[in-house]
Short mmCIF file of C-alpha atoms in Angstrom, two decimals:
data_model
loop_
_atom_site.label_atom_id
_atom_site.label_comp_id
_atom_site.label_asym_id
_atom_site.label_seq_id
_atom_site.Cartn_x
_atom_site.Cartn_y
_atom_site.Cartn_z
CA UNK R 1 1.18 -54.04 60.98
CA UNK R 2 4.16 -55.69 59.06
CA UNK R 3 7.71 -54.70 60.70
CA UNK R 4 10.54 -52.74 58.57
CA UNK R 5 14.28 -54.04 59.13
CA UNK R 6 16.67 -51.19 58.20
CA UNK R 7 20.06 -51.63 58.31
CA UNK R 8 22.57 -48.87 59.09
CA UNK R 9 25.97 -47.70 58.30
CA UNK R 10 27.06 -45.51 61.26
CA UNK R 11 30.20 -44.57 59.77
CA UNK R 12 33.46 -44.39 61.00
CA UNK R 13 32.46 -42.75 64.49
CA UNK R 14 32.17 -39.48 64.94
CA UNK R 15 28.37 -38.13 65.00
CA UNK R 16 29.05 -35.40 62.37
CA UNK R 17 30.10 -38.57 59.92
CA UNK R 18 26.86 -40.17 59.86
CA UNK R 19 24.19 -39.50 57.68
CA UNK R 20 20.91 -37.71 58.67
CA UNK R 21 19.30 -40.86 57.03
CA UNK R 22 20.76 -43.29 59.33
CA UNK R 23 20.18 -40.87 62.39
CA UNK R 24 16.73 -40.86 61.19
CA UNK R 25 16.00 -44.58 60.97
CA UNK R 26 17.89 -44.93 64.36
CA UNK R 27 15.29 -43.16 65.95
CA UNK R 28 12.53 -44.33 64.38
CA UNK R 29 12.87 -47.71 65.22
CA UNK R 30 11.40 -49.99 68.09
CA UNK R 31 14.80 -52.11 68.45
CA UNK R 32 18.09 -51.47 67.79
CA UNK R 33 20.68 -54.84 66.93
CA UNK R 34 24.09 -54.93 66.59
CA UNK R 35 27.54 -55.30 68.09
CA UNK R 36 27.86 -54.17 71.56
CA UNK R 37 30.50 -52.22 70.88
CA UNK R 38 28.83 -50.24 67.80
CA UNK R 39 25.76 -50.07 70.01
CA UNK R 40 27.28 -48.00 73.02
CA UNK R 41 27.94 -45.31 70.47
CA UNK R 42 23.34 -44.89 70.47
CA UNK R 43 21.79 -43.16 72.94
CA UNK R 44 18.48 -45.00 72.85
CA UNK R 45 15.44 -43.75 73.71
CA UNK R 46 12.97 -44.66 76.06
CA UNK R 47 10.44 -47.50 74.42
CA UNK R 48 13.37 -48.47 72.14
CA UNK R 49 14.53 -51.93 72.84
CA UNK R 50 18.56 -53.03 72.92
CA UNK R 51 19.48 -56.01 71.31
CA UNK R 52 23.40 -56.25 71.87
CA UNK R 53 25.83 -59.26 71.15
CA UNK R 54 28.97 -60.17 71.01
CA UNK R 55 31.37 -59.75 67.95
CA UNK R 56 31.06 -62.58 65.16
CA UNK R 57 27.67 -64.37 65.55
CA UNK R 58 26.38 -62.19 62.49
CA UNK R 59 23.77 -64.65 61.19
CA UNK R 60 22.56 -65.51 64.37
CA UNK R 61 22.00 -61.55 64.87
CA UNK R 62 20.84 -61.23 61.56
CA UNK R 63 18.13 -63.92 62.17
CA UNK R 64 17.05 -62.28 65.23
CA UNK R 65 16.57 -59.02 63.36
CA UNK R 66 14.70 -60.91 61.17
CA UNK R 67 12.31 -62.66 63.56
CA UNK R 68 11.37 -59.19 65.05
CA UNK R 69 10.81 -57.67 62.28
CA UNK R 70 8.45 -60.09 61.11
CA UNK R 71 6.70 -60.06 64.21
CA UNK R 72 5.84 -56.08 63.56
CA UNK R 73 8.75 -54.87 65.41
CA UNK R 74 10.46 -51.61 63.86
CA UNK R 75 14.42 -52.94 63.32
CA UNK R 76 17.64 -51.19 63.15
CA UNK R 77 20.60 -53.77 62.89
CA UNK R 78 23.48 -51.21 63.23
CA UNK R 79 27.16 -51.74 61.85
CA UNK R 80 30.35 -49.25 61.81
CA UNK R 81 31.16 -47.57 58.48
CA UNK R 82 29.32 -48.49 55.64
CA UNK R 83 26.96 -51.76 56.29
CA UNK R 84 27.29 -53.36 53.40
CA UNK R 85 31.28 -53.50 53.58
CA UNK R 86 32.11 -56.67 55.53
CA UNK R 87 29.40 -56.10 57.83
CA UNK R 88 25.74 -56.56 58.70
CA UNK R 89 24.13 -56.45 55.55
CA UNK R 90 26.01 -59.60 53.71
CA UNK R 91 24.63 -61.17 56.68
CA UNK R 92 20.99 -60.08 56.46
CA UNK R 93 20.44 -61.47 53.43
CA UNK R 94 22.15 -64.26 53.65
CA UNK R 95 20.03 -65.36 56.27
CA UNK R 96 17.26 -64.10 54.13
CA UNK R 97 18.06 -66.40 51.56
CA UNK R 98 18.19 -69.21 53.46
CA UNK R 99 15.49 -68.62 55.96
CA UNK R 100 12.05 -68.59 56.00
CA UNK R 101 10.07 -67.81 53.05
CA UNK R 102 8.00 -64.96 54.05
CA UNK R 103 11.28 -63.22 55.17
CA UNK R 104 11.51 -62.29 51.39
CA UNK R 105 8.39 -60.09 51.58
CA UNK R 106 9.45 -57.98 54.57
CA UNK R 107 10.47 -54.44 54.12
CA UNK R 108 14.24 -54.25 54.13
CA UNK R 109 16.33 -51.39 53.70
CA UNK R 110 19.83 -51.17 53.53
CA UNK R 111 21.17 -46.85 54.57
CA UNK R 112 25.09 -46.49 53.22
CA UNK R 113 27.58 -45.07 55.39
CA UNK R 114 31.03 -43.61 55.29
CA UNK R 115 33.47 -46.01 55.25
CA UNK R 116 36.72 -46.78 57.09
CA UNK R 117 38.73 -46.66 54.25
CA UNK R 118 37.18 -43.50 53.09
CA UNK R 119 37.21 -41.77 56.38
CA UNK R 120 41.06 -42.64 57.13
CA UNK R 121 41.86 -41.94 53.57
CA UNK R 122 40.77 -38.48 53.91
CA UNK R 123 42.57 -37.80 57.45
CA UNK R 124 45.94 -38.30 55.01
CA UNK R 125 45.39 -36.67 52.06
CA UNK R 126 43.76 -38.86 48.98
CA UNK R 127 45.52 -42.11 48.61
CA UNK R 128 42.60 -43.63 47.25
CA UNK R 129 42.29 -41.29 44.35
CA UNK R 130 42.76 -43.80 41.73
CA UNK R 131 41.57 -47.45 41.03
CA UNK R 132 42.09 -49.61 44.61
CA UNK R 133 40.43 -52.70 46.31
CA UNK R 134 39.57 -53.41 49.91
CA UNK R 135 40.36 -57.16 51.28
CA UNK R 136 39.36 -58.51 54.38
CA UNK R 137 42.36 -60.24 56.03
CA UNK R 138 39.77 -62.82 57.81
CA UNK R 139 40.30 -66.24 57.07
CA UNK R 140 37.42 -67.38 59.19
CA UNK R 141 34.80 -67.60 56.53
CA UNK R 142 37.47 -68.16 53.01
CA UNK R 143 40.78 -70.04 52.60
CA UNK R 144 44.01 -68.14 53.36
CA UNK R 145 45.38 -68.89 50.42
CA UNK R 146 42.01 -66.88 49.05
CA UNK R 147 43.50 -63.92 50.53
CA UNK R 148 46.88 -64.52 49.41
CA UNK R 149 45.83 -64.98 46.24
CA UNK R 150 43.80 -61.68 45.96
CA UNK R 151 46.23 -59.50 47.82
CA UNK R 152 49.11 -60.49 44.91
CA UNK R 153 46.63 -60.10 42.04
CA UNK R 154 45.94 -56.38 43.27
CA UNK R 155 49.14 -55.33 44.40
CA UNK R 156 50.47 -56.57 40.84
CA UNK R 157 48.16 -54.79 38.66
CA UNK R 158 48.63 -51.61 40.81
CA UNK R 159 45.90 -50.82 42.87
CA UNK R 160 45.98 -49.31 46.30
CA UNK R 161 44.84 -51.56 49.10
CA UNK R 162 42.69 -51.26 51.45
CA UNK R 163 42.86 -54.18 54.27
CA UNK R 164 39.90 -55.07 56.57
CA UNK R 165 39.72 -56.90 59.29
CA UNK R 166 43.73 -56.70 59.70
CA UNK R 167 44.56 -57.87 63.02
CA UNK R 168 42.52 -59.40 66.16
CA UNK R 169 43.81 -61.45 68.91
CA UNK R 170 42.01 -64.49 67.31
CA UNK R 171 44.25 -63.39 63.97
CA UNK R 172 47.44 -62.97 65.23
CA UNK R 173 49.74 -63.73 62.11
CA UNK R 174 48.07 -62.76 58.97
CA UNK R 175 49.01 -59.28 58.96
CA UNK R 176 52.52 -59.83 58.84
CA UNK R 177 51.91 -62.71 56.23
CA UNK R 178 50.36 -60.03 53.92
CA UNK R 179 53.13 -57.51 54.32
CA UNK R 180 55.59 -60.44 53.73
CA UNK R 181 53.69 -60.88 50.71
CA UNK R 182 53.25 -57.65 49.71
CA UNK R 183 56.93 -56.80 49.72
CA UNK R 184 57.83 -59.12 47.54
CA UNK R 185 55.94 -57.48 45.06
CA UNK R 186 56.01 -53.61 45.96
CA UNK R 187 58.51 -51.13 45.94
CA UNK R 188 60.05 -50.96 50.07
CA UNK R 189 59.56 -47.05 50.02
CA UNK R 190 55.07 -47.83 49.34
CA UNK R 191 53.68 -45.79 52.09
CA UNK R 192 51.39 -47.85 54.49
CA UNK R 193 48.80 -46.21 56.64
CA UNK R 194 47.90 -47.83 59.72
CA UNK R 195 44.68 -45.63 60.55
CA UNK R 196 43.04 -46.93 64.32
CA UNK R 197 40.02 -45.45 65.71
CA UNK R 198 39.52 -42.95 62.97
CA UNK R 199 37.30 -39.86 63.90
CA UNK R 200 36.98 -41.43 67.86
CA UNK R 201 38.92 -39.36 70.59
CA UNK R 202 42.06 -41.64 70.85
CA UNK R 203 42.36 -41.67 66.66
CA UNK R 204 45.78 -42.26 65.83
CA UNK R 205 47.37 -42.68 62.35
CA UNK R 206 51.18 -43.88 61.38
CA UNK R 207 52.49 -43.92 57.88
CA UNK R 208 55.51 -46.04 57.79
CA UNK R 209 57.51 -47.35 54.62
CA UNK R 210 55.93 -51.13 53.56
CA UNK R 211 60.32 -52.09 54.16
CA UNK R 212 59.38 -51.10 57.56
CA UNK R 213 55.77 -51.89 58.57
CA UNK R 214 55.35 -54.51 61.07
CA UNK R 215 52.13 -56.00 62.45
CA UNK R 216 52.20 -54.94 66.01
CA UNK R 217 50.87 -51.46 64.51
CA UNK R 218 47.48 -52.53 63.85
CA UNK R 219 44.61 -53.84 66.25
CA UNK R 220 41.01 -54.84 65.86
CA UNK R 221 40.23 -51.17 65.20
CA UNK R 222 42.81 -50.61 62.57
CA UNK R 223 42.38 -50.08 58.53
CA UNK R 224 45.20 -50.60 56.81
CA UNK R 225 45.70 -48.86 53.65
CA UNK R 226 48.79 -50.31 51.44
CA UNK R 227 49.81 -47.38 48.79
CA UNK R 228 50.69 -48.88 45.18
CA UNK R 229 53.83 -47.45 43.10
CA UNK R 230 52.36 -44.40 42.46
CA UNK R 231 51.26 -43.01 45.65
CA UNK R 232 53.08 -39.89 46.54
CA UNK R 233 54.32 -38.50 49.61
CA UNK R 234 53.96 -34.30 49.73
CA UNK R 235 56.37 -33.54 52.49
CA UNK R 236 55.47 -30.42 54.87
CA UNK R 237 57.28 -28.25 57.77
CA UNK R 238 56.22 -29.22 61.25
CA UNK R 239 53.30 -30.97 60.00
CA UNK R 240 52.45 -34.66 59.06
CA UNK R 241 53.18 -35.63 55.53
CA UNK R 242 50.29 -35.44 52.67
CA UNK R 243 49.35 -38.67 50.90
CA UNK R 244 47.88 -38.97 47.58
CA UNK R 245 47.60 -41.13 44.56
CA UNK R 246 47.49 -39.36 41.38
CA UNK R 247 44.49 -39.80 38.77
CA UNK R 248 46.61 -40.51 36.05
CA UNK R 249 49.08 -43.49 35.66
CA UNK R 250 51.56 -44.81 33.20
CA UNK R 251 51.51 -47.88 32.73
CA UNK G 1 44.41 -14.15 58.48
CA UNK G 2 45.28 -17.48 56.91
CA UNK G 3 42.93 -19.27 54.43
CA UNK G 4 41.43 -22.48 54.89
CA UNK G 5 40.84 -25.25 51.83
CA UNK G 6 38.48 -27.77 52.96
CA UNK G 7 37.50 -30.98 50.35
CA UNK G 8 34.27 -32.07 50.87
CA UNK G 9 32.10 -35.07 49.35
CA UNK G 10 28.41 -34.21 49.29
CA UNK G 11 27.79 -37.99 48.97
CA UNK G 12 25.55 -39.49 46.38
CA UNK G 13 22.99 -36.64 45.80
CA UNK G 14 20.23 -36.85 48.23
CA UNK G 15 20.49 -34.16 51.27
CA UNK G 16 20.05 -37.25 54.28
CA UNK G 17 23.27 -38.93 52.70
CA UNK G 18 25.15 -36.15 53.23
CA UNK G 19 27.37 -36.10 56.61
CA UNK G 20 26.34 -33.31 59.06
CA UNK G 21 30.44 -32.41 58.61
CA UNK G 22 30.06 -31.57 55.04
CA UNK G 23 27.28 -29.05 55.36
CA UNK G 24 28.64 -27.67 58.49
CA UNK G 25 32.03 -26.87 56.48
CA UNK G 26 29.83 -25.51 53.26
CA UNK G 27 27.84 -23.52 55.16
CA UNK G 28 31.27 -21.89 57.33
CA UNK G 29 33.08 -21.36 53.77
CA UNK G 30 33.28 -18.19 51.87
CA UNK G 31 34.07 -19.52 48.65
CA UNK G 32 32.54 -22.62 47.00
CA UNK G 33 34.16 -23.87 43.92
CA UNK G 34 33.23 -26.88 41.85
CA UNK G 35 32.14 -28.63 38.76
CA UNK G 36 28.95 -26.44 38.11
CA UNK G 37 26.56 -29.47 37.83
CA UNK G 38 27.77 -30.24 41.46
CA UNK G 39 27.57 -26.61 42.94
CA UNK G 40 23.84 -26.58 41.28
CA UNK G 41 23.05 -29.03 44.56
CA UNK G 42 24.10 -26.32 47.16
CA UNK G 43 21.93 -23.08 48.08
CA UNK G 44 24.78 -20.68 48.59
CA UNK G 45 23.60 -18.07 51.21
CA UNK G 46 24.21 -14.50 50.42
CA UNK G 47 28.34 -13.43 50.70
CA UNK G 48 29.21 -16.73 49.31
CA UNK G 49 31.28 -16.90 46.31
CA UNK G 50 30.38 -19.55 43.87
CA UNK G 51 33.35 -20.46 41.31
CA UNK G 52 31.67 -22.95 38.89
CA UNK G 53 33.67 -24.70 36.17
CA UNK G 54 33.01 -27.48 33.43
CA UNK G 55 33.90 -30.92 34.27
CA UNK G 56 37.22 -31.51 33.64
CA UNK G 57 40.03 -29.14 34.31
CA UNK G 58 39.97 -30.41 37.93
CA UNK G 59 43.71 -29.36 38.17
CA UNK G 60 42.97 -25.55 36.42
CA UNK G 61 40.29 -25.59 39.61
CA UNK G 62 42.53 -27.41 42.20
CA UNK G 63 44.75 -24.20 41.56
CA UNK G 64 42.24 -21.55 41.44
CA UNK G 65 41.19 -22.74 45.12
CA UNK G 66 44.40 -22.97 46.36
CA UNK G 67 44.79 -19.40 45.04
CA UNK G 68 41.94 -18.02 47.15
CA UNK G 69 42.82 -20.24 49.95
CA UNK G 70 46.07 -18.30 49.93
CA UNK G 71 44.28 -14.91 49.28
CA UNK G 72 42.90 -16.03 52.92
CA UNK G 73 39.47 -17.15 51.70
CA UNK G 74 37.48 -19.89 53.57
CA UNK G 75 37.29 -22.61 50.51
CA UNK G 76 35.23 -25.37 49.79
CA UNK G 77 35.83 -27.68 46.99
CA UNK G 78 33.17 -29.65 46.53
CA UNK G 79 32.90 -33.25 44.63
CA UNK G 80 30.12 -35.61 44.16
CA UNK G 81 30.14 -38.74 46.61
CA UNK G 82 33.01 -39.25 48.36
CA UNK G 83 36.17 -36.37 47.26
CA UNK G 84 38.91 -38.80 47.91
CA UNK G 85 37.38 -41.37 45.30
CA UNK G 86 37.96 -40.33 41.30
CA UNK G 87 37.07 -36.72 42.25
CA UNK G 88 38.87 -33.32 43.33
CA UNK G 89 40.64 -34.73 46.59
CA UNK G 90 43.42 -35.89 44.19
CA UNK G 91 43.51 -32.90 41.88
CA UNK G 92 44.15 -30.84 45.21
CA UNK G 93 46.87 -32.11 46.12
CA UNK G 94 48.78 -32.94 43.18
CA UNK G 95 48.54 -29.37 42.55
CA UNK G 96 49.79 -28.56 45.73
CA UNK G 97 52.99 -30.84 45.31
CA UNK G 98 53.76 -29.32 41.59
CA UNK G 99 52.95 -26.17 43.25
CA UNK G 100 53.92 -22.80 45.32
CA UNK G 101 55.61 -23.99 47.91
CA UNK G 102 53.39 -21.82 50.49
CA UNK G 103 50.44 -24.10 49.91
CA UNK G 104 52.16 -26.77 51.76
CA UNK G 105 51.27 -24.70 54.66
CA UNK G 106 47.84 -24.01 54.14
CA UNK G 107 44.95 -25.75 56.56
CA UNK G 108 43.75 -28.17 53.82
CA UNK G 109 41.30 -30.81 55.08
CA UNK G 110 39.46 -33.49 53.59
CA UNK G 111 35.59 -34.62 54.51
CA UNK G 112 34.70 -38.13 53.41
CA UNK G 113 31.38 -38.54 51.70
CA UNK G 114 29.20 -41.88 50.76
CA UNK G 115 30.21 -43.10 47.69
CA UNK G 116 28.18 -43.74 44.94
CA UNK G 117 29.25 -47.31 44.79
CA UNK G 118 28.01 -47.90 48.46
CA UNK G 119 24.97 -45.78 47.83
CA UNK G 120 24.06 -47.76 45.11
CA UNK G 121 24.72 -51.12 46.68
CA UNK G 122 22.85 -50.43 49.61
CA UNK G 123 19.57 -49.77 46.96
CA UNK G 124 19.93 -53.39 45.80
CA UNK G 125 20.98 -55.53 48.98
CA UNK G 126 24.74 -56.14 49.54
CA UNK G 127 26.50 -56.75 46.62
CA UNK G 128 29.75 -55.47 48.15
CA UNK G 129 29.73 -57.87 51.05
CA UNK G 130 33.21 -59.52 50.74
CA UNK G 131 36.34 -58.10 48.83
CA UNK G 132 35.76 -56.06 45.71
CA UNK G 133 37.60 -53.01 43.88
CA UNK G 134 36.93 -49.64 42.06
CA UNK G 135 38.02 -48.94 38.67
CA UNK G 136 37.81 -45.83 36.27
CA UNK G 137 37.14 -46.90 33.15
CA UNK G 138 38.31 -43.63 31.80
CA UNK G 139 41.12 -43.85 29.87
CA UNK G 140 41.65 -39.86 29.36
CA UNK G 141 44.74 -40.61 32.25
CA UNK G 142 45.49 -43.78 32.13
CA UNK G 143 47.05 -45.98 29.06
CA UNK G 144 43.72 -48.33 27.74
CA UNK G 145 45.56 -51.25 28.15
CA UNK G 146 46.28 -50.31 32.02
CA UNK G 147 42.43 -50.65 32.36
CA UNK G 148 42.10 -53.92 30.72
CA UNK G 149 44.64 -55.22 32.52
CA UNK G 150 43.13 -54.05 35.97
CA UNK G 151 40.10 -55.59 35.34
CA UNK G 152 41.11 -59.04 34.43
CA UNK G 153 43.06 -59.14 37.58
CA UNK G 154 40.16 -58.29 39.29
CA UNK G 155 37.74 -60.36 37.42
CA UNK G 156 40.54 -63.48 37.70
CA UNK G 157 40.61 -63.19 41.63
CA UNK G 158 36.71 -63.39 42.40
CA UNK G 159 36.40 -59.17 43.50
CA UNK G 160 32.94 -57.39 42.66
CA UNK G 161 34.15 -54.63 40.35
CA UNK G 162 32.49 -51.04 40.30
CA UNK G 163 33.52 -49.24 37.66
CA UNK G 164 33.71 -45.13 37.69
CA UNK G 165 33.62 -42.99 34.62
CA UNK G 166 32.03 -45.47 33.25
CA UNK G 167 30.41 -44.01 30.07
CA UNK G 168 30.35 -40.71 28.56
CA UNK G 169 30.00 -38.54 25.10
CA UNK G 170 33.59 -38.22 24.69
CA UNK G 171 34.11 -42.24 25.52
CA UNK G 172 31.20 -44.07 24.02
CA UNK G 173 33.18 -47.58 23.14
CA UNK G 174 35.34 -48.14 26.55
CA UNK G 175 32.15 -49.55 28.50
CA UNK G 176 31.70 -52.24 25.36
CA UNK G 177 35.03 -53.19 25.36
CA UNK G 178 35.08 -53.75 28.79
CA UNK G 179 32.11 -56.32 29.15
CA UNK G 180 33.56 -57.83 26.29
CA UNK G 181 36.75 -58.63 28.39
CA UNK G 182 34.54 -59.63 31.75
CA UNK G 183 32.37 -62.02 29.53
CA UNK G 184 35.93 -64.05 29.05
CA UNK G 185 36.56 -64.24 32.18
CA UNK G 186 33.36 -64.00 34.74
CA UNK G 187 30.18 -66.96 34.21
CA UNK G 188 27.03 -65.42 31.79
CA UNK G 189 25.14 -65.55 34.52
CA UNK G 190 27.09 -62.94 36.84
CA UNK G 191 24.68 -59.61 37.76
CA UNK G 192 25.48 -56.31 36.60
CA UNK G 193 23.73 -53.24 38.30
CA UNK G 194 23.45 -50.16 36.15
CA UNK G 195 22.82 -47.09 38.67
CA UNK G 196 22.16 -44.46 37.54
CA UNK G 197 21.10 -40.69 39.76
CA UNK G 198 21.13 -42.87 42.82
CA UNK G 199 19.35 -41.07 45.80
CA UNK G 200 17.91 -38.26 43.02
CA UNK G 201 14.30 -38.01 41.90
CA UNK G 202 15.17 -39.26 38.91
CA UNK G 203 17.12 -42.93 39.85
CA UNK G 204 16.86 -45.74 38.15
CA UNK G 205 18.70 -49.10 38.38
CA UNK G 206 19.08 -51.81 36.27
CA UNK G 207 19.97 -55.73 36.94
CA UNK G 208 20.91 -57.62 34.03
CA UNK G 209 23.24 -60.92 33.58
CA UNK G 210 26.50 -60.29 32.33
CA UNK G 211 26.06 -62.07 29.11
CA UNK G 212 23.27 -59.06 27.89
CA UNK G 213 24.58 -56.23 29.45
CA UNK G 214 25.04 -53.55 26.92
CA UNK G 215 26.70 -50.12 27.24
CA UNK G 216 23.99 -48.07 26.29
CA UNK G 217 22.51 -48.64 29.93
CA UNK G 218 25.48 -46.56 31.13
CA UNK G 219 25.29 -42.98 31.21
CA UNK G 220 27.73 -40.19 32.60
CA UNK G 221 25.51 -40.20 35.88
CA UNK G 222 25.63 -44.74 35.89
CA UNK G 223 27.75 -46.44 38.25
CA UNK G 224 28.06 -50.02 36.94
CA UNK G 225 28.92 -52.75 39.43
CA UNK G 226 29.94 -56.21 38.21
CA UNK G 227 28.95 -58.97 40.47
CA UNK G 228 30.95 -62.04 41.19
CA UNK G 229 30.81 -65.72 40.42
CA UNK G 230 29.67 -65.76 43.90
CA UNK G 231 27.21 -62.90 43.81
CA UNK G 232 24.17 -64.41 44.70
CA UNK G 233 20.33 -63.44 43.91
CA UNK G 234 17.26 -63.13 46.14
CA UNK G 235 14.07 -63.73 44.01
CA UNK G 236 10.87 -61.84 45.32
CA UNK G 237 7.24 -61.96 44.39
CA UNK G 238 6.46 -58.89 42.93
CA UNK G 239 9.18 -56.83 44.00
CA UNK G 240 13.04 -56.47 42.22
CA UNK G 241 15.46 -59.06 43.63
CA UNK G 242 17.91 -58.51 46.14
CA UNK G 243 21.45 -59.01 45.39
CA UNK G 244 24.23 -60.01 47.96
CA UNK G 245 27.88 -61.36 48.07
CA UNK G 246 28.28 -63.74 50.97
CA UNK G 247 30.96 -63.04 53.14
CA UNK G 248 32.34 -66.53 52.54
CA UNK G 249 34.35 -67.84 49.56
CA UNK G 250 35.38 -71.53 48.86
CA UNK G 251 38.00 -71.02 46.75
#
């Protein structure tokens, strides 16, 4: 029997986020890989097989996905939020493509998820309801000056920002070298959403002016979302504020 | 009793990409209100309301839920993949800030969905592996020139590109005019994926180098994503390629 690698968006965290789909290839498969961290949210099942890892390392975990599965072995390589957003499945086939050749002829499926952005988004109001970007903050794997370059070129031609990969202890500066950046650009009153743990038990979600945001507000588990000059604030009584950004725009 | 407004992205179109959350909050509402082709997906159970309406006139039905929301009626306005992204999440709440002032105080809550960008990503590998952006190409609220604009910063600073709204009976040239701009800017050789019906019976999905990409493979259902220079592609024997972004740049 030739083995089936699936890779799975588990979404943002809670259970009632993730797709039957994924739930479904989660139990159907003979060994799960992933991040430890992502893993301890599976309850495996007897038979099934634990593969877990530490953070980074993703082509080494993606070619040890890759070796099972092509010894017959049922795969599930497991990311949070959607896999294919600076996650697992970048990595799968990149190891594909530069791995062995009969790697290319192995079943490989790829199962969307929700989202960070999406999911924290949607805990505010809509602030991505017009044209935005997401930009991981990492400058392990491209030049800083990459991420520089991209984070001007969207917050100048207007579109809301989404920022992955924000803050880590390994990434201690960047953050606050973005929202230097940014505020040279924006408007000081640009809402910015610093959305941790979203849908988990200890969620927690600030919205702070970009004059005011300062890097100590996000950790490994935050997404950052960075309004543009349209994004409105809908003030309420007693309750947090609404955030949206409106379909149309001027100019 | 006070009414409830809940916003709700079915995802892409199949029933397993749809988040436990979603149907949970359909099946709990009394009143389900929604661009009719998107309602069509739902089996309302008997004492549900269904409030269909053409596409368009998101704001005319933004209003009408609020309305029963404040009637007391258990609402759910449903969009097609995720709400927050080019779909009713928006509409909602810009009508709630030009609006009564009691709808401020309604329970209005918003339930992320997969969108179709991810869902059709995930069917071709992982094109959306490092940092990319979402654009409407429809320029019914924005100024034309906005668009263009948009999109050669986005082409200029290496993101993928999906493009929303991409093609419809009432904007049959916008789609042209946009490849036209990205084959300036991006090498011939960058892929475009034409999605269309992802996850339905009927999808089909097209890869095709920039330099022939024409319009007509757009439809109102076609999510078009536009690769980078460093986009790369998996050949296969006998089976489509794969397409990834590495989650590395150079420069």
């Amino acid at each position: 029997m030739s083995g089936r690698l699936t890779i799975i968006g588990l979404g943002p965290g809670a259970d009632e986020l993730m797709a039957p789909e994924a739930r479904a290839a989660i139990d159907a498969a003979t060994d799960l890989v992933g991040y430890a961290t992502y893993l301890a949210r599976i309850l495996p099942h007897p038979g099934q097989t634990v593969h877990g890892s530490d953070n980074g390392a993703e082509l080494d975990r993606a070619r040890h996905a890759l070796r099972l599965a092509s010894a017959g072995h049922n795969v599930a390589v497991l990311s949070s939020g959607d896999a294919g957003v600076f996650a697992m499945a970048s990595a799968v086939f990149e190891a594909i493509e530069h791995g062995e050749a009969s790697w290319r002829a192995l079943d490989v499926r790829v199962i969307p998820g929700i989202s960070a952005m999406f999911a924290a988004a949607a805990r505010i109001g809509a602030p991505l309801g017009h044209d935005f970007c997401a930009i991981s903050l990492s400058d392990n794997l491209k030049p800083w000056a990459l991420v520089l370059r991209r984070l001007r070129a969207a917050a100048e031609a207007g579109f809301v920002i989404a920022l992955y990969n924000a803050a880590s202890r390994a990434r201690p500066w960047q953050l606050g070298a973005a929202l230097d950046l940014l505020r040279e650009i924006l408007p000081p009153t640009v809402p910015v959403v610093f959305a941790t743990a979203i849908s988990r038990p200890d969620e927690t979600i600030r919205i702070i002016d970009l004059a005011a945001a300062t890097p100590d507000l996000a950790d490994m588990r935050t997404l950052v979302l960075v309004g543009s000059a349209e994004t409105r604030r809908i003030a309420r009584d007693a309750a947090p504020c609404w955030l949206y950004t409106p379909r149309s725009a001027a100019s």
